[in-house]
Amino acid sequence: MYASLTERLKNQHKTIASIIIKLNNRQLNQEVIKGKWTIHENIAHLAKYQPVFLDRIRKILTMEEPQFEAYRAEDDDGFEIYCAFTTYELLKKIAHDRELIFQLIQHTPADKLERTGIHPKFGRLNVLEWTEFFLLHEAHHLFAIFQLAHKPEVS
């Protein structure tokens, strides 16, 4: 695993707390942009996707080139369940699951990291490419959270 991937996998999720530290529950749950997710819903999505990602990596490590459908929170009944948790509970879930993901990737032998799974849009990706994709997806939502937290209506 290369240094920037290791660092982001270990710490990138911690950015959420620093972005939202000064916000109250009303601000976290406020629909800032009509029809778009709130800050809390973005965090719930990140929390809910981590077990999905962990499951996908485990399948890649144990199955021969598994194929996955695109993940859509709207199609996942569990997303609503995650939205019902408090933001604090979601942050705890994210931290816990991230440690599981980090340990799995960190302790997977180099030859196993070359195993692949098939993404519907990006095709055949090895474990490190899936991890990079996971982190870039997370970064996209971190940026969305940052933007929502700094809209004049939220302040």
C-alpha atoms as one frame of an Amber mdcrd trajectory, in Angstrom:
protein
   0.000   0.000   0.000   1.414   3.399  -0.925   1.881   6.163   1.643  -0.898
   8.558   0.586  -3.451   5.734   0.423  -2.439   4.509   3.869  -2.631   7.995
   5.375  -6.015   8.827   3.847  -7.485   5.441   4.758  -6.357   5.886   8.342
  -7.342   9.531   8.801  -9.442  11.112   6.047 -12.767  10.399   7.787 -11.633
  12.422  10.814 -12.137  15.553   8.708 -15.889  15.307   9.271 -15.681  16.233
  12.951 -13.473  19.251  12.299 -15.876  20.543   9.622 -19.034  20.193  11.733
 -17.665  20.919  15.233 -19.409  24.321  15.514 -22.766  23.209  14.066 -25.878
  22.361  16.072 -28.465  19.657  15.264 -30.698  22.075  13.385 -27.804  23.060
  11.143 -26.760  19.438  10.616 -30.284  18.478   9.550 -31.174  21.597   7.586
 -31.946  21.114   3.886 -29.653  23.852   2.595 -30.148  22.977  -1.073 -33.674
  21.888  -1.974 -33.789  18.188  -2.867 -30.178  17.559  -1.824 -28.910  15.686
   1.209 -28.348  17.483   4.491 -24.986  17.350   6.257 -26.360  14.599   8.502
 -27.585  12.571   5.509 -24.171  12.851   3.846 -22.577  11.539   7.046 -25.172
   8.735   7.261 -24.330   7.768   3.684 -20.612   7.605   4.476 -21.316   5.522
   7.580 -23.649   3.148   5.724 -21.325   2.675   2.766 -18.353   1.524   4.869
 -19.845  -1.936   5.704 -20.815  -2.260   2.023 -17.224  -1.511   1.010 -15.849
  -3.925   3.623 -18.143  -6.656   2.304 -17.013  -5.975  -1.258 -13.339  -6.207
  -0.336 -13.939  -9.465   1.532 -15.697 -10.865  -1.555 -12.826  -9.796  -3.810
 -10.366 -11.531  -1.486 -12.364 -14.784  -1.397 -14.182 -15.015  -4.743 -13.001
 -15.067  -8.327 -13.663 -11.618  -9.830 -17.002 -10.818  -8.207 -19.209  -8.341
 -10.037 -20.906  -5.536  -8.132 -23.812  -3.274  -8.922 -23.435   0.453  -8.429
 -24.293   1.344  -4.840 -27.145   3.802  -4.436 -28.164   4.873  -0.937 -31.705
   5.465  -2.165 -31.981   1.737  -3.001 -30.602   0.631   0.381 -33.220   0.245
   3.126 -30.413   0.493   5.666 -29.725   4.085   4.669 -32.920   5.288   6.394
 -31.907   3.363   9.505 -28.530   5.106   9.506 -30.225   8.481   9.035 -32.095
   7.843  12.305 -28.833   7.660  14.295 -27.442  10.826  15.851 -24.508  12.444
  14.104 -22.322  11.488  17.071 -23.380   7.832  16.746 -22.603   7.947  13.025
 -19.127   9.333  13.682 -18.500   6.492  16.137 -19.694   3.936  13.559 -17.467
   5.477  10.901 -14.426   5.347  13.200 -15.116   1.734  14.198 -15.715   0.478
  10.668 -12.782   2.449   9.291 -10.471   0.655  11.687 -11.795  -2.694  10.395
 -11.223  -1.581   6.788  -7.765  -0.239   7.581  -6.697  -3.424   9.353  -8.014
  -5.632   6.550  -6.221  -3.700   3.802  -3.061  -3.211   5.867  -2.750  -6.925
   6.669  -3.646  -8.325   3.270  -0.583  -9.854   1.567   0.647  -7.932  -1.492
  -0.303 -10.713  -3.912  -3.897 -10.721  -2.587  -4.110  -6.950  -3.132  -3.881
  -7.743  -6.856  -7.188  -9.649  -6.768  -9.931  -7.900  -8.692 -13.628  -7.193
  -8.549 -15.688  -5.732 -11.357 -17.281  -2.306 -10.977 -20.180  -1.580 -13.369
 -18.699   1.749 -14.528 -14.940   1.396 -13.996 -14.504  -2.264 -14.860 -11.890
  -4.510 -13.300 -10.298  -2.921 -10.197  -7.798  -4.486  -7.819  -8.128  -4.075
  -4.044  -5.981  -0.936  -3.917  -7.909   0.621  -6.809 -11.194  -0.156  -5.030
  -9.734   1.482  -1.916  -8.693   4.557  -3.904 -12.186   4.746  -5.393 -13.689
   4.424  -1.880 -11.527   7.286  -0.587 -12.242   9.564  -3.548 -15.973   8.929
  -3.110 -15.632   9.803   0.566 -13.659  12.959  -0.294 -16.473  14.035  -2.624
 -18.913  13.850   0.306 -16.457  15.602   2.641 -16.367  18.474   0.157 -20.187
  18.493  -0.001 -20.324  18.597   3.823 -17.797  21.449   3.851 -19.843  23.404
   1.300 -23.092  22.869   3.207 -21.456  23.827   6.500 -20.285  27.112   5.012
 -23.473  28.213   3.263 -24.780  31.489   4.738 -28.066  29.792   5.713 -26.227
  27.325   7.982 -24.083  29.816   9.872
